[in-house]
PDB file of C-alpha atoms in Angstrom:
ATOM      1  CA  MET A 114     -95.681  60.734  36.274  1.00 70.00           C
ATOM      2  CA  ILE A 115     -96.673  64.116  38.036  1.00 73.00           C
ATOM      3  CA  LYS A 116     -99.621  62.386  39.867  1.00 76.00           C
ATOM      4  CA  PHE A 117     -97.189  59.379  40.832  1.00 73.00           C
ATOM      5  CA  THR A 118     -94.606  61.753  42.271  1.00 76.00           C
ATOM      6  CA  LEU A 119     -97.335  63.537  44.373  1.00 79.00           C
ATOM      7  CA  ARG A 120     -98.532  60.335  45.775  1.00 79.00           C
ATOM      8  CA  ARG A 121     -95.107  59.464  46.887  1.00 76.00           C
ATOM      9  CA  LEU A 122     -94.333  62.755  48.300  1.00 80.00           C
ATOM     10  CA  LEU A 123     -97.537  62.647  50.433  1.00 84.00           C
ATOM     11  CA  SER A 124     -97.020  59.130  51.453  1.00 82.00           C
ATOM     12  CA  GLY A 125     -93.458  60.208  52.535  1.00 80.00           C
ATOM     13  CA  ALA A 126     -94.762  63.034  54.602  1.00 84.00           C
ATOM     14  CA  VAL A 127     -97.243  60.751  56.438  1.00 88.00           C
ATOM     15  CA  LEU A 128     -94.519  58.204  57.283  1.00 85.00           C
ATOM     16  CA  LEU A 129     -92.399  60.947  58.611  1.00 85.00           C
ATOM     17  CA  VAL A 130     -95.037  62.331  60.966  1.00 87.00           C
ATOM     18  CA  VAL A 131     -96.230  58.713  62.071  1.00 89.00           C
ATOM     19  CA  VAL A 132     -92.866  57.379  62.702  1.00 87.00           C
ATOM     20  CA  THR A 133     -91.304  60.476  64.669  1.00 85.00           C
ATOM     21  CA  SER A 134     -94.740  60.744  66.567  1.00 88.00           C
ATOM     22  CA  ALA A 135     -94.474  57.031  67.469  1.00 89.00           C
ATOM     23  CA  SER A 136     -90.789  57.292  68.441  1.00 87.00           C
ATOM     24  CA  PHE A 137     -91.503  60.237  70.746  1.00 87.00           C
ATOM     25  CA  PHE A 138     -94.114  58.242  73.018  1.00 88.00           C
ATOM     26  CA  LEU A 139     -92.038  55.004  72.809  1.00 87.00           C
ATOM     27  CA  ALA A 140     -88.842  56.728  73.884  1.00 84.00           C
ATOM     28  CA  HIS A 141     -90.694  58.481  76.913  1.00 83.00           C
ATOM     29  CA  LEU A 142     -92.323  54.997  77.879  1.00 83.00           C
ATOM     30  CA  ALA A 143     -89.229  53.012  77.436  1.00 80.00           C
ATOM     31  CA  ILE A 144     -86.576  55.289  79.203  1.00 76.00           C
ATOM     32  CA  GLY A 145     -88.908  56.757  81.738  1.00 71.00           C
ATOM     33  CA  ASP A 146     -87.295  58.936  84.383  1.00 74.00           C
ATOM     34  CA  PRO A 147     -83.705  59.849  83.070  1.00 76.00           C
ATOM     35  CA  THR A 148     -82.725  61.899  86.076  1.00 77.00           C
ATOM     36  CA  ALA A 149     -81.115  58.808  87.918  1.00 73.00           C
ATOM     37  CA  ALA A 150     -78.831  58.311  84.928  1.00 72.00           C
ATOM     38  CA  LEU A 151     -78.147  62.263  84.556  1.00 74.00           C
ATOM     39  CA  LEU A 152     -77.580  62.933  88.267  1.00 75.00           C
ATOM     40  CA  GLY A 153     -76.261  59.434  89.636  1.00 74.00           C
ATOM     41  CA  ASP A 154     -77.351  57.257  92.378  1.00 72.00           C
ATOM     42  CA  SER A 155     -76.362  59.812  94.982  1.00 76.00           C
ATOM     43  CA  ALA A 156     -78.755  62.266  93.894  1.00 76.00           C
ATOM     44  CA  THR A 157     -81.611  63.297  96.634  1.00 81.00           C
ATOM     45  CA  PRO A 158     -85.486  63.256  95.634  1.00 80.00           C
ATOM     46  CA  VAL A 159     -85.417  66.998  95.713  1.00 84.00           C
ATOM     47  CA  GLN A 160     -82.620  67.243  93.116  1.00 82.00           C
ATOM     48  CA  ARG A 161     -84.257  64.737  90.911  1.00 82.00           C
ATOM     49  CA  ALA A 162     -87.595  66.613  91.209  1.00 84.00           C
ATOM     50  CA  ALA A 163     -85.925  70.079  90.337  1.00 85.00           C
ATOM     51  CA  LEU A 164     -84.178  68.455  87.181  1.00 81.00           C
ATOM     52  CA  ARG A 165     -87.487  67.025  86.069  1.00 82.00           C
ATOM     53  CA  HIS A 166     -89.045  70.465  86.448  1.00 85.00           C
ATOM     54  CA  GLN A 167     -86.038  72.056  84.647  1.00 83.00           C
ATOM     55  CA  LEU A 168     -86.345  69.517  81.623  1.00 81.00           C
ATOM     56  CA  GLY A 169     -90.143  69.903  81.527  1.00 81.00           C
ATOM     57  CA  LEU A 170     -90.949  66.304  82.432  1.00 82.00           C
ATOM     58  CA  ASP A 171     -93.535  67.110  84.948  1.00 82.00           C
ATOM     59  CA  ARG A 172     -95.796  68.566  82.451  1.00 87.00           C
ATOM     60  CA  PRO A 173     -98.501  66.108  80.797  1.00 87.00           C
ATOM     61  CA  LEU A 174     -96.881  63.869  78.158  1.00 87.00           C
ATOM     62  CA  LEU A 175     -99.259  65.445  75.334  1.00 90.00           C
ATOM     63  CA  VAL A 176     -98.161  69.000  76.212  1.00 90.00           C
ATOM     64  CA  GLN A 177     -94.576  67.674  76.013  1.00 89.00           C
ATOM     65  CA  PHE A 178     -95.233  66.163  72.675  1.00 90.00           C
ATOM     66  CA  TRP A 179     -96.885  69.422  71.137  1.00 91.00           C
ATOM     67  CA  ASP A 180     -94.184  71.344  72.241  1.00 90.00           C
ATOM     68  CA  TRP A 181     -91.391  69.224  70.916  1.00 89.00           C
ATOM     69  CA  PHE A 182     -93.407  68.653  67.536  1.00 89.00           C
ATOM     70  CA  SER A 183     -94.094  72.287  66.910  1.00 89.00           C
ATOM     71  CA  HIS A 184     -90.331  73.132  67.447  1.00 89.00           C
ATOM     72  CA  ALA A 185     -89.193  70.242  65.368  1.00 88.00           C
ATOM     73  CA  LEU A 186     -91.241  71.381  62.354  1.00 86.00           C
ATOM     74  CA  HIS A 187     -88.775  74.544  62.366  1.00 85.00           C
ATOM     75  CA  GLY A 188     -85.704  72.389  62.753  1.00 83.00           C
ATOM     76  CA  ASP A 189     -85.516  72.951  66.520  1.00 87.00           C
ATOM     77  CA  PHE A 190     -85.023  69.825  68.240  1.00 87.00           C
ATOM     78  CA  GLY A 191     -84.529  71.145  71.695  1.00 86.00           C
ATOM     79  CA  THR A 192     -81.306  70.804  74.038  1.00 89.00           C
ATOM     80  CA  SER A 193     -79.408  67.985  75.032  1.00 88.00           C
ATOM     81  CA  TRP A 194     -80.112  66.824  78.659  1.00 84.00           C
ATOM     82  CA  ARG A 195     -76.516  66.067  78.890  1.00 81.00           C
ATOM     83  CA  ASN A 196     -74.649  69.216  78.000  1.00 81.00           C
ATOM     84  CA  PHE A 197     -77.593  71.456  77.526  1.00 84.00           C
ATOM     85  CA  GLN A 198     -76.260  72.302  73.832  1.00 87.00           C
ATOM     86  CA  PRO A 199     -78.741  72.649  70.919  1.00 90.00           C
ATOM     87  CA  VAL A 200     -79.417  69.134  69.448  1.00 90.00           C
ATOM     88  CA  SER A 201     -79.495  70.656  65.905  1.00 90.00           C
ATOM     89  CA  ASP A 202     -76.007  71.867  66.339  1.00 89.00           C
ATOM     90  CA  GLN A 203     -74.647  68.478  67.419  1.00 89.00           C
ATOM     91  CA  ILE A 204     -76.417  66.626  64.919  1.00 88.00           C
ATOM     92  CA  SER A 205     -75.335  69.152  62.040  1.00 89.00           C
ATOM     93  CA  ILE A 206     -71.623  68.709  62.962  1.00 88.00           C
ATOM     94  CA  ARG A 207     -71.943  64.847  62.799  1.00 88.00           C
ATOM     95  CA  VAL A 208     -74.174  64.246  59.888  1.00 87.00           C
ATOM     96  CA  PRO A 209     -71.351  65.050  57.284  1.00 88.00           C
ATOM     97  CA  VAL A 210     -69.137  62.429  58.938  1.00 89.00           C
ATOM     98  CA  THR A 211     -71.607  59.678  58.736  1.00 87.00           C
ATOM     99  CA  LEU A 212     -72.821  60.712  55.242  1.00 87.00           C
ATOM    100  CA  SER A 213     -69.419  60.753  53.893  1.00 89.00           C
ATOM    101  CA  VAL A 214     -68.829  57.066  54.774  1.00 89.00           C
ATOM    102  CA  VAL A 215     -72.314  55.882  54.114  1.00 87.00           C
ATOM    103  CA  ILE A 216     -72.487  57.733  50.546  1.00 88.00           C
ATOM    104  CA  ALA A 217     -68.990  56.467  49.762  1.00 90.00           C
ATOM    105  CA  ALA A 218     -69.857  52.972  50.685  1.00 89.00           C
ATOM    106  CA  THR A 219     -73.157  53.147  48.617  1.00 86.00           C
ATOM    107  CA  VAL A 220     -71.352  54.303  45.633  1.00 88.00           C
ATOM    108  CA  LEU A 221     -68.713  51.548  46.127  1.00 89.00           C
ATOM    109  CA  ALA A 222     -71.333  48.963  46.551  1.00 87.00           C
ATOM    110  CA  ALA A 223     -73.471  50.170  43.444  1.00 86.00           C
ATOM    111  CA  LEU A 224     -70.521  50.206  40.993  1.00 89.00           C
ATOM    112  CA  ILE A 225     -68.795  46.899  42.121  1.00 90.00           C
ATOM    113  CA  GLY A 226     -72.087  45.072  42.713  1.00 86.00           C
ATOM    114  CA  LEU A 227     -73.249  46.122  39.236  1.00 84.00           C
ATOM    115  CA  ALA A 228     -69.976  45.003  37.533  1.00 87.00           C
ATOM    116  CA  VAL A 229     -69.783  41.531  39.322  1.00 87.00           C
ATOM    117  CA  GLY A 230     -73.594  41.252  39.138  1.00 83.00           C
ATOM    118  CA  ILE A 231     -73.517  41.581  35.178  1.00 83.00           C
ATOM    119  CA  THR A 232     -70.511  39.730  34.728  1.00 85.00           C
ATOM    120  CA  THR A 233     -71.702  36.614  36.791  1.00 86.00           C
ATOM    121  CA  GLY A 234     -75.197  36.953  35.129  1.00 81.00           C
ATOM    122  CA  LEU A 235     -73.552  36.752  31.598  1.00 80.00           C
ATOM    123  CA  ARG A 236     -71.191  33.823  32.803  1.00 81.00           C
ATOM    124  CA  PRO A 237     -73.062  32.018  35.683  1.00 78.00           C
ATOM    125  CA  ARG A 238     -70.625  29.160  35.536  1.00 80.00           C
ATOM    126  CA  GLY A 239     -67.422  31.251  35.379  1.00 80.00           C
ATOM    127  CA  VAL A 240     -64.868  31.671  38.168  1.00 83.00           C
ATOM    128  CA  LEU A 241     -66.266  35.054  39.375  1.00 83.00           C
ATOM    129  CA  ALA A 242     -69.695  33.287  39.920  1.00 81.00           C
ATOM    130  CA  ARG A 243     -68.038  30.826  42.265  1.00 84.00           C
ATOM    131  CA  VAL A 244     -65.988  33.356  44.096  1.00 83.00           C
ATOM    132  CA  LEU A 245     -69.276  35.353  44.516  1.00 81.00           C
ATOM    133  CA  LYS A 246     -70.975  32.314  46.164  1.00 80.00           C
ATOM    134  CA  VAL A 247     -67.975  31.611  48.605  1.00 81.00           C
ATOM    135  CA  ALA A 248     -67.764  35.595  49.362  1.00 79.00           C
ATOM    136  CA  SER A 249     -71.333  35.749  50.172  1.00 76.00           C
ATOM    137  CA  VAL A 250     -71.095  32.892  52.712  1.00 76.00           C
ATOM    138  CA  VAL A 251     -67.873  34.177  54.228  1.00 76.00           C
ATOM    139  CA  LEU A 252     -68.880  37.816  54.479  1.00 72.00           C
ATOM    140  CA  PHE A 253     -72.311  37.077  55.903  1.00 69.00           C
ATOM    141  CA  ALA A 254     -70.826  34.746  58.614  1.00 69.00           C
ATOM    142  CA  LEU A 255     -68.233  37.453  59.816  1.00 71.00           C
ATOM    143  CA  PRO A 256     -69.328  40.135  62.221  1.00 71.00           C
ATOM    144  CA  GLY A 257     -68.977  43.751  60.901  1.00 69.00           C
ATOM    145  CA  PHE A 258     -66.528  44.668  63.695  1.00 75.00           C
ATOM    146  CA  TRP A 259     -64.375  41.759  62.809  1.00 80.00           C
ATOM    147  CA  VAL A 260     -64.011  42.755  59.066  1.00 82.00           C
ATOM    148  CA  SER A 261     -63.386  46.380  60.330  1.00 82.00           C
ATOM    149  CA  LEU A 262     -60.548  45.153  62.464  1.00 84.00           C
ATOM    150  CA  ILE A 263     -58.837  42.970  59.747  1.00 87.00           C
ATOM    151  CA  LEU A 264     -58.883  46.043  57.514  1.00 87.00           C
ATOM    152  CA  VAL A 265     -57.224  48.248  60.340  1.00 87.00           C
ATOM    153  CA  LEU A 266     -54.571  45.606  61.244  1.00 89.00           C
ATOM    154  CA  THR A 267     -53.857  44.834  57.324  1.00 89.00           C
ATOM    155  CA  PHE A 268     -54.162  48.431  55.626  1.00 90.00           C
ATOM    156  CA  ALA A 269     -53.578  50.756  58.613  1.00 88.00           C
ATOM    157  CA  ILE A 270     -51.016  49.160  60.796  1.00 88.00           C
ATOM    158  CA  LYS A 271     -49.132  46.851  58.737  1.00 88.00           C
ATOM    159  CA  LEU A 272     -48.952  48.473  55.276  1.00 88.00           C
ATOM    160  CA  ARG A 273     -49.714  52.135  56.749  1.00 87.00           C
ATOM    161  CA  TRP A 274     -51.663  52.969  53.552  1.00 91.00           C
ATOM    162  CA  PHE A 275     -54.606  54.598  55.587  1.00 88.00           C
ATOM    163  CA  PRO A 276     -54.985  56.131  58.970  1.00 88.00           C
ATOM    164  CA  ALA A 277     -56.350  53.574  61.679  1.00 83.00           C
ATOM    165  CA  VAL A 278     -58.670  56.081  63.410  1.00 84.00           C
ATOM    166  CA  GLY A 279     -59.868  59.615  63.197  1.00 84.00           C
ATOM    167  CA  TYR A 280     -61.717  61.743  60.535  1.00 86.00           C
ATOM    168  CA  VAL A 281     -60.365  64.631  58.341  1.00 88.00           C
ATOM    169  CA  PRO A 282     -63.125  67.044  57.235  1.00 86.00           C
ATOM    170  CA  LEU A 283     -63.368  67.835  53.255  1.00 85.00           C
ATOM    171  CA  ALA A 284     -62.767  71.430  53.888  1.00 85.00           C
ATOM    172  CA  HIS A 285     -59.399  70.867  55.598  1.00 87.00           C
ATOM    173  CA  SER A 286     -57.874  68.451  52.920  1.00 85.00           C
ATOM    174  CA  GLY A 287     -59.580  66.524  50.252  1.00 87.00           C
ATOM    175  CA  THR A 288     -56.868  63.905  50.027  1.00 89.00           C
ATOM    176  CA  GLU A 289     -56.775  63.249  53.811  1.00 89.00           C
ATOM    177  CA  TRP A 290     -60.510  63.186  53.827  1.00 90.00           C
ATOM    178  CA  LEU A 291     -60.555  60.419  51.206  1.00 90.00           C
ATOM    179  CA  ARG A 292     -57.930  58.341  53.195  1.00 90.00           C
ATOM    180  CA  SER A 293     -59.944  58.965  56.419  1.00 89.00           C
ATOM    181  CA  ILE A 294     -63.126  57.451  54.982  1.00 89.00           C
ATOM    182  CA  THR A 295     -61.640  54.752  52.630  1.00 91.00           C
ATOM    183  CA  LEU A 296     -61.521  51.802  55.144  1.00 90.00           C
ATOM    184  CA  PRO A 297     -64.663  52.577  57.056  1.00 89.00           C
ATOM    185  CA  SER A 298     -66.426  52.907  53.522  1.00 89.00           C
ATOM    186  CA  ILE A 299     -64.909  49.378  52.337  1.00 89.00           C
ATOM    187  CA  ALA A 300     -65.913  47.801  55.802  1.00 86.00           C
ATOM    188  CA  LEU A 301     -69.668  48.983  55.247  1.00 85.00           C
ATOM    189  CA  ALA A 302     -69.667  48.252  51.360  1.00 85.00           C
ATOM    190  CA  LEU A 303     -68.487  44.643  51.455  1.00 84.00           C
ATOM    191  CA  GLY A 304     -71.689  42.983  52.448  1.00 82.00           C
ATOM    192  CA  ALA A 305     -73.792  45.374  50.137  1.00 82.00           C
ATOM    193  CA  ILE A 306     -71.652  44.436  47.294  1.00 85.00           C
ATOM    194  CA  VAL A 307     -72.245  40.730  47.463  1.00 84.00           C
ATOM    195  CA  MET A 308     -75.951  41.265  47.945  1.00 83.00           C
ATOM    196  CA  ILE A 309     -76.439  43.599  44.974  1.00 83.00           C
ATOM    197  CA  ALA A 310     -74.372  41.260  42.790  1.00 85.00           C
ATOM    198  CA  GLU A 311     -76.481  38.322  43.892  1.00 84.00           C
ATOM    199  CA  GLN A 312     -79.975  40.045  43.153  1.00 82.00           C
ATOM    200  CA  LEU A 313     -78.640  41.343  39.784  1.00 81.00           C
ATOM    201  CA  ARG A 314     -77.136  37.866  38.843  1.00 84.00           C
ATOM    202  CA  ASN A 315     -80.409  36.100  39.732  1.00 82.00           C
ATOM    203  CA  GLY A 316     -82.312  38.865  37.684  1.00 80.00           C
ATOM    204  CA  PHE A 317     -80.049  38.370  34.683  1.00 78.00           C
ATOM    205  CA  LEU A 318     -80.599  34.647  34.746  1.00 80.00           C
ATOM    206  CA  GLU A 319     -84.453  34.877  35.129  1.00 80.00           C
ATOM    207  CA  VAL A 320     -84.855  37.577  32.396  1.00 80.00           C
ATOM    208  CA  THR A 321     -82.213  36.119  29.968  1.00 78.00           C
ATOM    209  CA  HIS A 322     -84.662  33.111  29.257  1.00 76.00           C
ATOM    210  CA  GLN A 323     -87.788  35.144  28.601  1.00 78.00           C
ATOM    211  CA  ASP A 324     -89.358  35.138  25.181  1.00 79.00           C
ATOM    212  CA  PHE A 325     -88.819  38.860  24.402  1.00 78.00           C
ATOM    213  CA  VAL A 326     -84.894  38.372  24.807  1.00 77.00           C
ATOM    214  CA  ARG A 327     -85.183  35.469  22.305  1.00 78.00           C
ATOM    215  CA  THR A 328     -87.153  37.483  19.950  1.00 81.00           C
ATOM    216  CA  LEU A 329     -84.537  40.510  20.244  1.00 78.00           C
ATOM    217  CA  ARG A 330     -81.720  38.054  19.325  1.00 77.00           C
ATOM    218  CA  ALA A 331     -83.854  36.655  16.401  1.00 78.00           C
ATOM    219  CA  ARG A 332     -84.030  40.191  15.081  1.00 77.00           C
ATOM    220  CA  GLY A 333     -80.446  40.528  15.005  1.00 75.00           C
ATOM    221  CA  LEU A 334     -79.603  42.987  17.837  1.00 77.00           C
ATOM    222  CA  SER A 335     -76.222  43.083  18.964  1.00 78.00           C
ATOM    223  CA  SER A 336     -75.211  41.373  22.220  1.00 77.00           C
ATOM    224  CA  ARG A 337     -74.535  44.794  23.678  1.00 78.00           C
ATOM    225  CA  ARG A 338     -78.173  46.118  22.900  1.00 80.00           C
ATOM    226  CA  VAL A 339     -79.656  42.829  24.237  1.00 79.00           C
ATOM    227  CA  THR A 340     -77.583  42.935  27.445  1.00 78.00           C
ATOM    228  CA  LEU A 341     -78.996  46.541  27.953  1.00 78.00           C
ATOM    229  CA  HIS A 342     -82.557  45.330  27.470  1.00 77.00           C
ATOM    230  CA  VAL A 343     -81.783  42.504  29.991  1.00 77.00           C
ATOM    231  CA  LEU A 344     -80.177  44.921  32.575  1.00 76.00           C
ATOM    232  CA  ARG A 345     -83.095  47.304  32.395  1.00 75.00           C
ATOM    233  CA  ASN A 346     -85.569  44.482  33.165  1.00 76.00           C
ATOM    234  CA  ALA A 347     -83.283  42.872  35.925  1.00 73.00           C
ATOM    235  CA  SER A 348     -82.144  45.998  37.612  1.00 72.00           C
ATOM    236  CA  PRO A 349     -85.549  46.826  39.841  1.00 74.00           C
ATOM    237  CA  ALA A 350     -84.668  44.157  42.412  1.00 71.00           C
ATOM    238  CA  ALA A 351     -81.060  45.292  42.704  1.00 71.00           C
ATOM    239  CA  LEU A 352     -82.070  48.822  43.049  1.00 74.00           C
ATOM    240  CA  THR A 353     -84.458  48.049  45.706  1.00 75.00           C
ATOM    241  CA  VAL A 354     -81.634  46.048  47.439  1.00 73.00           C
ATOM    242  CA  LEU A 355     -79.551  49.038  47.193  1.00 74.00           C
ATOM    243  CA  ALA A 356     -82.005  51.398  48.709  1.00 73.00           C
ATOM    244  CA  VAL A 357     -82.496  48.978  51.632  1.00 74.00           C
ATOM    245  CA  MET A 358     -78.898  48.629  51.965  1.00 73.00           C
ATOM    246  CA  PHE A 359     -78.511  52.445  52.356  1.00 74.00           C
ATOM    247  CA  VAL A 360     -80.776  52.543  55.220  1.00 72.00           C
ATOM    248  CA  GLY A 361     -79.054  49.364  56.683  1.00 73.00           C
ATOM    249  CA  LEU A 362     -75.523  51.224  56.380  1.00 74.00           C
ATOM    250  CA  LEU A 363     -76.917  54.067  58.429  1.00 73.00           C
ATOM    251  CA  GLY A 364     -77.583  51.566  61.318  1.00 70.00           C
ATOM    252  CA  GLY A 365     -74.274  49.641  60.560  1.00 70.00           C
ATOM    253  CA  ALA A 366     -72.370  52.897  60.726  1.00 74.00           C
ATOM    254  CA  ILE A 367     -72.554  52.867  64.587  1.00 75.00           C
ATOM    255  CA  VAL A 368     -70.151  49.756  64.720  1.00 77.00           C
ATOM    256  CA  VAL A 369     -67.787  51.010  62.000  1.00 82.00           C
ATOM    257  CA  GLU A 370     -67.641  54.587  63.735  1.00 82.00           C
ATOM    258  CA  ILE A 371     -66.769  53.033  67.052  1.00 81.00           C
ATOM    259  CA  VAL A 372     -63.984  50.803  65.649  1.00 82.00           C
ATOM    260  CA  PHE A 373     -62.417  53.823  63.483  1.00 84.00           C
ATOM    261  CA  ASN A 374     -63.166  56.479  66.229  1.00 84.00           C
ATOM    262  CA  LEU A 375     -65.281  58.606  63.813  1.00 85.00           C
ATOM    263  CA  PRO A 376     -67.371  61.298  65.310  1.00 87.00           C
ATOM    264  CA  GLY A 377     -70.561  60.721  63.426  1.00 85.00           C
ATOM    265  CA  ILE A 378     -74.212  60.257  64.323  1.00 85.00           C
ATOM    266  CA  GLY A 379     -73.594  56.540  65.122  1.00 81.00           C
ATOM    267  CA  SER A 380     -71.259  57.369  68.136  1.00 80.00           C
ATOM    268  CA  LEU A 381     -73.559  60.248  69.168  1.00 84.00           C
ATOM    269  CA  THR A 382     -76.737  57.811  69.246  1.00 84.00           C
ATOM    270  CA  GLN A 383     -74.402  55.324  71.436  1.00 81.00           C
ATOM    271  CA  SER A 384     -73.624  58.178  73.944  1.00 83.00           C
ATOM    272  CA  ALA A 385     -77.241  59.383  73.900  1.00 84.00           C
ATOM    273  CA  SER A 386     -78.631  55.894  74.600  1.00 83.00           C
ATOM    274  CA  GLN A 387     -76.432  55.237  77.558  1.00 79.00           C
ATOM    275  CA  ILE A 388     -77.881  58.119  79.535  1.00 79.00           C
ATOM    276  CA  GLY A 389     -81.362  58.248  77.997  1.00 81.00           C
ATOM    277  CA  ASP A 390     -80.770  61.773  76.361  1.00 85.00           C
ATOM    278  CA  ILE A 391     -84.253  61.709  74.695  1.00 88.00           C
ATOM    279  CA  PRO A 392     -83.960  65.005  72.728  1.00 89.00           C
ATOM    280  CA  VAL A 393     -80.769  63.711  71.086  1.00 90.00           C
ATOM    281  CA  LEU A 394     -82.432  60.281  70.335  1.00 89.00           C
ATOM    282  CA  LEU A 395     -85.459  62.096  68.819  1.00 90.00           C
ATOM    283  CA  GLY A 396     -83.483  64.455  66.672  1.00 90.00           C
ATOM    284  CA  LEU A 397     -81.385  61.470  65.358  1.00 88.00           C
ATOM    285  CA  THR A 398     -84.590  59.588  64.766  1.00 87.00           C
ATOM    286  CA  VAL A 399     -86.049  62.516  62.628  1.00 89.00           C
ATOM    287  CA  VAL A 400     -82.735  62.877  60.695  1.00 87.00           C
ATOM    288  CA  THR A 401     -82.682  59.112  59.865  1.00 85.00           C
ATOM    289  CA  VAL A 402     -86.437  58.895  58.775  1.00 86.00           C
ATOM    290  CA  VAL A 403     -85.741  61.982  56.511  1.00 87.00           C
ATOM    291  CA  PHE A 404     -82.892  60.172  54.969  1.00 84.00           C
ATOM    292  CA  VAL A 405     -85.300  56.956  54.502  1.00 82.00           C
ATOM    293  CA  VAL A 406     -88.101  58.998  52.939  1.00 84.00           C
ATOM    294  CA  VAL A 407     -85.643  60.711  50.493  1.00 85.00           C
ATOM    295  CA  VAL A 408     -83.990  57.610  49.554  1.00 80.00           C
ATOM    296  CA  ASN A 409     -87.225  55.575  48.890  1.00 80.00           C
ATOM    297  CA  PHE A 410     -88.905  58.442  47.161  1.00 81.00           C
ATOM    298  CA  LEU A 411     -85.722  58.670  44.682  1.00 82.00           C
ATOM    299  CA  LEU A 412     -85.875  54.788  44.248  1.00 76.00           C
ATOM    300  CA  ASP A 413     -89.711  55.189  43.503  1.00 77.00           C
ATOM    301  CA  LEU A 414     -88.851  57.714  40.797  1.00 78.00           C
ATOM    302  CA  VAL A 415     -86.011  55.590  39.142  1.00 76.00           C
ATOM    303  CA  LEU A 416     -88.261  52.301  39.431  1.00 73.00           C
ATOM    304  CA  GLY A 417     -91.207  54.436  37.866  1.00 72.00           C
ATOM    305  CA  TRP A 418     -88.823  55.480  35.000  1.00 72.00           C
ATOM    306  CA  VAL A 419     -87.439  52.097  34.476  1.00 67.00           C
ATOM    307  CA  ASN A 420     -90.782  50.205  34.645  1.00 65.00           C
ATOM    308  CA  PRO A 421     -93.719  52.330  33.683  1.00 64.00           C
ATOM    309  CA  LYS A 422     -95.963  49.679  35.328  1.00 62.00           C
ATOM    310  CA  VAL A 423     -94.877  50.799  38.762  1.00 59.00           C
ATOM    311  CA  ARG A 424     -96.491  54.208  38.360  1.00 60.00           C
ATOM    312  CA  GLU A 425     -99.787  52.488  37.923  1.00 60.00           C
ATOM    313  CA  LYS A 426     -99.756  50.714  41.346  1.00 58.00           C
TER     314      LYS A 426
END
């Protein structure tokens, strides 16, 4: 298990370096000269040249990369080209907002998806299984912003159970914090619940008919213990979907944060993209990749514990 853990740590570190390095060069190649967006069309060539010198853009690209990379290793992602504030400070303020919503959505998706997946796996022709099929079609057909708007109109404006927009930090009020993230979390979690439930249901149906399950029943094991054995063998696919969904929820948070006016990294990504603020975009890329690497590392550890054959690959 120790060798398996070290291999996963090493591969995660390599992935982090490769993706962030590639993102640096792709961002500079794609955005090019950002001085037009920063100064406006009325700026003179002299003003634009002065800003390029101030931002260090007149240096060779490899020199710029090494300067950014060496500082990023110490958590310094430079300053924003829009307001010249430290990128690390801006990200550290907004990460708790996005993480609050994404983690709450992931917990919701895991708990409800697990319950629905097990129930429909045990009763594949039941009413809940039919509802799950219809829900999977409807939820994937509806755009994310449309689902968010329906939630706002119903539960915030009509019933007044939750605030329509805004975020309350946990340090200010636990109750108001929970109310402020409930609707955004539900909006993000709905699609993930259906996917996890479908994967777990399919896994249940596949494992239930295997020989070892018939053997367990022939030995007289209770239905509860047989179900636990089936769940252990059917869960890897659902766990993989859950990890992928966590990464997808980080991307989907942009739409939800705009609809609910949340000051998270999604809205920061949108504003930085509009003016080509490369230091902010690179800082957000590093933070996102770190989240992805950590989630995949934890998933590998869980899968290695559930299925020892995974550790041999």
